[in-house]
């Protein structure tokens, strides 16, 4: 399989002035969050609305995945869907990120920048979309098959989706967040997959990243206790080889050091009295 190389990045897309921007747009970094990780019911419902728009935008872009399309074109489709639904694409301008979603192909673990790269038959591609609506963010991603994909890659994608599902089922108030990573890592080890450690789930809501960290491996230091109303993402990244990584010169694109493939799935959720409620489900 050919090693991925950077393509050319098109100019930043415009967002109508009627759409409210997150506070970090136009700044080198976001303001440090000092608020709570537990959200009230009204805020949770706003996150759900933002999450639904993000999920729908991701699905709209994914409908166009095929050999021959560029990741920049997928970004255009997702961007236009978001702004048509009065949502700001949260990644656009976040710490200088130039596009409205992340598109991570094959060996890219995360944060791939949409560009002129053409998807090929047999690729896998992750689309990561976050929508900012009514003062809150909803964050989701999924990995998709491009054309006829080999069995090893197909199984990696299927099992990464299952790892997320199992992790969500492990969420309970009163448990430490390290149970999430324990479930993911124990499942991934059955198949010899690597579990990326340096990129994690995170608190989300009024800010894109709140400082709450959700590891995807069994981290004994992750002792934060889950409480009803706590909102965060779970987004496991599993690899066919090493979990060691390198970053491209763009300062964003993270690739596996051995250039073997990797997959990721993500949902934003809220801890309930009995488990978890996923807030990034698409419209029926």
Short mmCIF file of C-alpha atoms in Angstrom, two decimals:
data_model
loop_
_atom_site.label_atom_id
_atom_site.label_comp_id
_atom_site.label_asym_id
_atom_site.label_seq_id
_atom_site.Cartn_x
_atom_site.Cartn_y
_atom_site.Cartn_z
CA UNK A 1 0.00 0.00 0.00
CA UNK A 2 1.27 3.46 -0.89
CA UNK A 3 2.32 5.76 1.94
CA UNK A 4 0.17 8.86 2.25
CA UNK A 5 1.73 12.25 1.43
CA UNK A 6 0.29 15.74 2.00
CA UNK A 7 -1.85 17.32 -0.72
CA UNK A 8 -2.57 20.99 -1.30
CA UNK A 9 -4.99 22.78 1.03
CA UNK A 10 -7.60 25.08 -0.49
CA UNK A 11 -8.51 28.48 1.00
CA UNK A 12 -10.53 28.55 4.21
CA UNK A 13 -14.28 28.36 3.65
CA UNK A 14 -16.55 31.20 4.72
CA UNK A 15 -19.15 31.04 7.47
CA UNK A 16 -22.08 33.50 7.27
CA UNK A 17 -21.89 36.29 9.82
CA UNK A 18 -25.31 35.33 11.23
CA UNK A 19 -23.74 32.17 12.73
CA UNK A 20 -22.20 32.62 16.18
CA UNK A 21 -18.51 31.76 16.49
CA UNK A 22 -16.81 29.96 19.38
CA UNK A 23 -14.67 32.33 21.44
CA UNK A 24 -11.40 30.89 20.14
CA UNK A 25 -11.95 31.83 16.48
CA UNK A 26 -9.32 34.37 15.46
CA UNK A 27 -7.18 33.62 18.52
CA UNK A 28 -4.06 31.43 18.75
CA UNK A 29 -5.65 29.24 21.42
CA UNK A 30 -8.90 28.90 23.37
CA UNK A 31 -9.44 30.50 26.75
CA UNK A 32 -8.75 28.01 29.55
CA UNK A 33 -11.97 26.42 30.80
CA UNK A 34 -12.62 26.67 34.54
CA UNK A 35 -16.27 25.62 34.59
CA UNK A 36 -17.89 22.34 35.67
CA UNK A 37 -17.77 18.99 33.89
CA UNK A 38 -21.35 18.27 34.99
CA UNK A 39 -23.98 20.02 32.86
CA UNK A 40 -27.56 20.92 33.73
CA UNK A 41 -30.42 19.35 31.80
CA UNK A 42 -30.93 22.36 29.52
CA UNK A 43 -27.28 22.40 28.51
CA UNK A 44 -27.34 18.66 27.82
CA UNK A 45 -30.26 19.16 25.44
CA UNK A 46 -28.37 21.91 23.63
CA UNK A 47 -25.39 19.55 23.26
CA UNK A 48 -27.77 16.93 21.90
CA UNK A 49 -28.99 19.36 19.24
CA UNK A 50 -25.43 20.28 18.28
CA UNK A 51 -24.48 16.61 18.27
CA UNK A 52 -27.36 15.72 15.96
CA UNK A 53 -26.29 18.39 13.46
CA UNK A 54 -22.70 17.11 13.59
CA UNK A 55 -23.85 13.52 13.04
CA UNK A 56 -26.07 14.53 10.13
CA UNK A 57 -23.26 16.55 8.53
CA UNK A 58 -20.91 13.58 8.88
CA UNK A 59 -23.47 11.28 7.27
CA UNK A 60 -24.04 13.75 4.43
CA UNK A 61 -20.31 13.88 3.69
CA UNK A 62 -20.00 10.10 4.03
CA UNK A 63 -22.70 9.55 1.41
CA UNK A 64 -20.27 10.95 -1.14
CA UNK A 65 -17.31 8.73 -0.21
CA UNK A 66 -16.09 6.86 -3.29
CA UNK A 67 -12.85 6.27 -5.15
CA UNK A 68 -11.88 9.46 -6.98
CA UNK A 69 -13.29 12.06 -4.58
CA UNK A 70 -10.93 14.38 -2.70
CA UNK A 71 -11.05 14.93 1.03
CA UNK A 72 -11.38 18.65 0.31
CA UNK A 73 -14.64 17.93 -1.50
CA UNK A 74 -15.89 15.97 1.53
CA UNK A 75 -15.00 19.00 3.66
CA UNK A 76 -16.98 21.27 1.34
CA UNK A 77 -20.03 19.04 1.61
CA UNK A 78 -19.83 18.87 5.41
CA UNK A 79 -19.15 22.59 5.71
CA UNK A 80 -22.13 23.53 3.56
CA UNK A 81 -24.40 21.21 5.53
CA UNK A 82 -23.31 22.73 8.85
CA UNK A 83 -23.75 26.35 7.85
CA UNK A 84 -27.10 25.57 6.18
CA UNK A 85 -28.22 24.37 9.61
CA UNK A 86 -26.86 27.46 11.40
CA UNK A 87 -23.95 25.56 12.93
CA UNK A 88 -20.35 26.71 13.09
CA UNK A 89 -17.78 24.00 12.18
CA UNK A 90 -15.89 23.79 15.47
CA UNK A 91 -12.56 22.76 13.95
CA UNK A 92 -12.45 25.81 11.65
CA UNK A 93 -9.99 28.18 13.28
CA UNK A 94 -9.45 26.02 16.37
CA UNK A 95 -5.76 26.63 17.20
CA UNK A 96 -5.38 27.59 13.54
CA UNK A 97 -6.87 24.42 12.02
CA UNK A 98 -7.82 25.45 8.46
CA UNK A 99 -10.79 23.21 7.65
CA UNK A 100 -14.31 22.36 8.79
CA UNK A 101 -13.70 18.69 9.63
CA UNK A 102 -10.84 16.23 9.97
CA UNK A 103 -10.34 13.54 7.32
CA UNK A 104 -7.87 10.84 8.36
CA UNK A 105 -6.93 8.25 5.72
CA UNK A 106 -5.37 4.81 6.30
CA UNK A 107 -2.30 5.38 8.53
CA UNK A 108 -3.50 8.78 9.81
CA UNK A 109 -4.48 8.33 13.46
CA UNK A 110 -6.29 11.65 13.76
CA UNK A 111 -6.44 15.34 12.78
CA UNK A 112 -5.92 14.87 9.04
CA UNK A 113 -6.47 18.12 7.12
CA UNK A 114 -8.82 17.85 4.11
CA UNK A 115 -6.87 18.62 0.94
CA UNK A 116 -6.42 17.60 -2.69
CA UNK A 117 -5.74 13.96 -1.77
CA UNK A 118 -7.90 11.61 -3.85
CA UNK A 119 -9.48 8.63 -2.11
CA UNK A 120 -8.51 5.33 -3.73
CA UNK A 121 -10.29 2.01 -3.95
CA UNK A 122 -9.36 0.06 -0.82
CA UNK A 123 -8.72 3.06 1.44
CA UNK A 124 -10.35 3.65 4.79
CA UNK A 125 -11.13 7.20 5.88
CA UNK A 126 -12.25 8.71 9.17
CA UNK A 127 -14.49 11.77 9.14
CA UNK A 128 -14.51 13.81 12.36
CA UNK A 129 -17.13 16.56 12.65
CA UNK A 130 -17.92 18.89 15.53
CA UNK A 131 -20.77 21.39 15.38
CA UNK A 132 -21.09 24.53 17.49
CA UNK A 133 -24.76 25.43 17.96
CA UNK A 134 -26.38 27.66 20.57
CA UNK A 135 -23.20 28.01 22.59
CA UNK A 136 -22.19 24.33 22.81
CA UNK A 137 -20.27 21.72 20.83
CA UNK A 138 -21.27 18.21 19.72
CA UNK A 139 -18.38 16.01 18.53
CA UNK A 140 -18.50 12.73 16.57
CA UNK A 141 -16.54 10.69 14.06
CA UNK A 142 -16.60 7.40 12.18
CA UNK A 143 -14.36 5.42 9.84
CA UNK A 144 -15.66 4.45 6.40
CA UNK A 145 -14.62 1.98 3.71
CA UNK A 146 -13.73 3.28 0.25
CA UNK A 147 -14.70 0.81 -2.45
CA UNK A 148 -13.36 -2.75 -2.11
CA UNK A 149 -11.41 -2.91 1.16
CA UNK A 150 -9.22 -5.82 2.29
CA UNK A 151 -10.48 -8.07 5.08
CA UNK A 152 -7.85 -7.00 7.62
CA UNK A 153 -8.84 -3.35 7.28
CA UNK A 154 -12.56 -4.13 7.26
CA UNK A 155 -12.26 -6.07 10.50
CA UNK A 156 -10.21 -3.28 12.09
CA UNK A 157 -12.99 -0.80 11.31
CA UNK A 158 -15.74 -3.14 12.52
CA UNK A 159 -13.93 -3.95 15.76
CA UNK A 160 -13.08 -0.32 16.49
CA UNK A 161 -16.79 0.48 16.23
CA UNK A 162 -17.49 -2.40 18.61
CA UNK A 163 -14.82 -1.14 21.04
CA UNK A 164 -16.65 2.19 21.26
CA UNK A 165 -19.97 0.43 21.79
CA UNK A 166 -18.55 -1.66 24.63
CA UNK A 167 -16.94 1.38 26.23
CA UNK A 168 -20.23 3.29 26.22
CA UNK A 169 -21.94 0.35 27.92
CA UNK A 170 -19.29 0.47 30.67
CA UNK A 171 -20.22 4.05 31.66
CA UNK A 172 -21.90 4.22 35.07
CA UNK A 173 -22.09 6.95 37.70
CA UNK A 174 -19.74 6.16 40.56
CA UNK A 175 -17.21 4.38 38.38
CA UNK A 176 -13.80 5.85 37.60
CA UNK A 177 -13.21 6.85 33.99
CA UNK A 178 -10.40 4.29 33.71
CA UNK A 179 -13.04 1.57 33.31
CA UNK A 180 -13.64 2.98 29.82
CA UNK A 181 -10.06 2.40 28.72
CA UNK A 182 -9.93 -0.96 30.47
CA UNK A 183 -12.86 -2.23 28.39
CA UNK A 184 -11.40 -0.88 25.13
CA UNK A 185 -7.91 -2.22 25.74
CA UNK A 186 -9.04 -5.69 26.83
CA UNK A 187 -11.20 -6.02 23.71
CA UNK A 188 -8.50 -4.71 21.35
CA UNK A 189 -5.89 -7.08 22.78
CA UNK A 190 -7.96 -10.07 21.62
CA UNK A 191 -7.00 -9.18 18.06
CA UNK A 192 -3.48 -7.88 18.66
CA UNK A 193 -4.46 -4.27 17.95
CA UNK A 194 -2.61 -1.31 19.38
CA UNK A 195 -4.58 1.23 21.43
CA UNK A 196 -3.38 4.80 20.91
CA UNK A 197 -2.57 6.45 24.24
CA UNK A 198 -1.52 9.99 23.45
CA UNK A 199 -4.83 11.13 21.96
CA UNK A 200 -7.85 10.73 24.18
CA UNK A 201 -11.50 11.42 24.73
CA UNK A 202 -12.32 14.72 26.40
CA UNK A 203 -14.92 16.77 28.17
CA UNK A 204 -17.10 18.71 25.76
CA UNK A 205 -20.03 21.13 25.90
CA UNK A 206 -19.70 24.90 26.28
CA UNK A 207 -16.06 24.39 25.24
CA UNK A 208 -14.56 22.11 22.61
CA UNK A 209 -12.14 20.50 25.09
CA UNK A 210 -12.81 21.08 28.76
CA UNK A 211 -9.71 19.53 30.31
CA UNK A 212 -11.48 16.32 31.38
CA UNK A 213 -9.41 13.46 29.91
CA UNK A 214 -10.85 10.06 28.95
CA UNK A 215 -8.02 7.58 28.20
CA UNK A 216 -8.73 4.64 25.90
CA UNK A 217 -6.31 2.33 27.72
CA UNK A 218 -6.32 1.10 31.30
CA UNK A 219 -4.72 4.10 32.98
CA UNK A 220 -4.54 3.69 36.79
CA UNK A 221 -4.12 7.46 37.12
CA UNK A 222 -7.52 8.13 35.48
CA UNK A 223 -9.43 8.19 38.75
CA UNK A 224 -12.05 10.84 37.95
CA UNK A 225 -15.40 9.49 39.10
CA UNK A 226 -18.25 9.70 36.61
CA UNK A 227 -21.29 11.68 37.77
CA UNK A 228 -24.75 12.13 36.27
CA UNK A 229 -24.70 15.11 33.91
CA UNK A 230 -21.01 14.75 33.02
CA UNK A 231 -20.50 15.17 29.26
CA UNK A 232 -17.50 13.85 27.35
CA UNK A 233 -16.37 11.98 24.25
CA UNK A 234 -15.13 8.43 23.89
CA UNK A 235 -13.13 8.01 20.68
CA UNK A 236 -10.88 4.92 20.58
CA UNK A 237 -8.11 4.78 17.97
CA UNK A 238 -6.96 1.23 17.25
CA UNK A 239 -3.99 0.28 15.07
CA UNK A 240 -2.83 -2.78 13.13
CA UNK A 241 0.70 -2.20 14.38
CA UNK A 242 2.53 0.22 16.63
CA UNK A 243 0.90 2.99 18.66
CA UNK A 244 4.00 5.13 18.15
CA UNK A 245 3.30 8.13 15.97
CA UNK A 246 4.81 10.97 13.98
CA UNK A 247 3.36 14.34 13.04
CA UNK A 248 3.54 15.95 9.64
CA UNK A 249 5.01 19.40 9.21
CA UNK A 250 1.48 20.85 9.13
CA UNK A 251 1.43 20.51 12.92
CA UNK A 252 -1.79 18.47 12.86
CA UNK A 253 -1.69 15.25 10.86
CA UNK A 254 -0.71 12.33 13.13
CA UNK A 255 0.39 9.09 11.43
CA UNK A 256 1.45 5.70 12.76
CA UNK A 257 5.22 5.41 12.79
CA UNK A 258 5.10 2.08 10.96
CA UNK A 259 2.49 3.48 8.53
CA UNK A 260 0.10 0.63 9.29
CA UNK A 261 -3.60 1.37 9.27
CA UNK A 262 -5.67 2.75 12.10
CA UNK A 263 -9.39 3.33 12.70
CA UNK A 264 -11.43 5.51 15.05
CA UNK A 265 -15.04 6.00 16.15
CA UNK A 266 -16.40 8.70 18.46
CA UNK A 267 -19.54 9.77 20.25
CA UNK A 268 -20.34 12.57 22.68
CA UNK A 269 -22.36 11.28 25.63
CA UNK A 270 -23.80 12.28 28.98
CA UNK A 271 -23.62 10.15 32.10
CA UNK A 272 -27.13 9.33 33.34
CA UNK A 273 -28.35 7.87 36.62
CA UNK A 274 -28.04 4.38 35.16
CA UNK A 275 -25.45 4.57 32.36
CA UNK A 276 -24.86 6.74 29.32
CA UNK A 277 -27.01 8.61 26.82
CA UNK A 278 -25.38 9.18 23.42
CA UNK A 279 -25.80 12.78 22.26
CA UNK A 280 -24.42 12.46 18.72
CA UNK A 281 -27.05 10.29 17.06
CA UNK A 282 -28.19 11.34 13.58
CA UNK A 283 -31.74 12.39 12.80
CA UNK A 284 -34.11 9.47 12.19
#
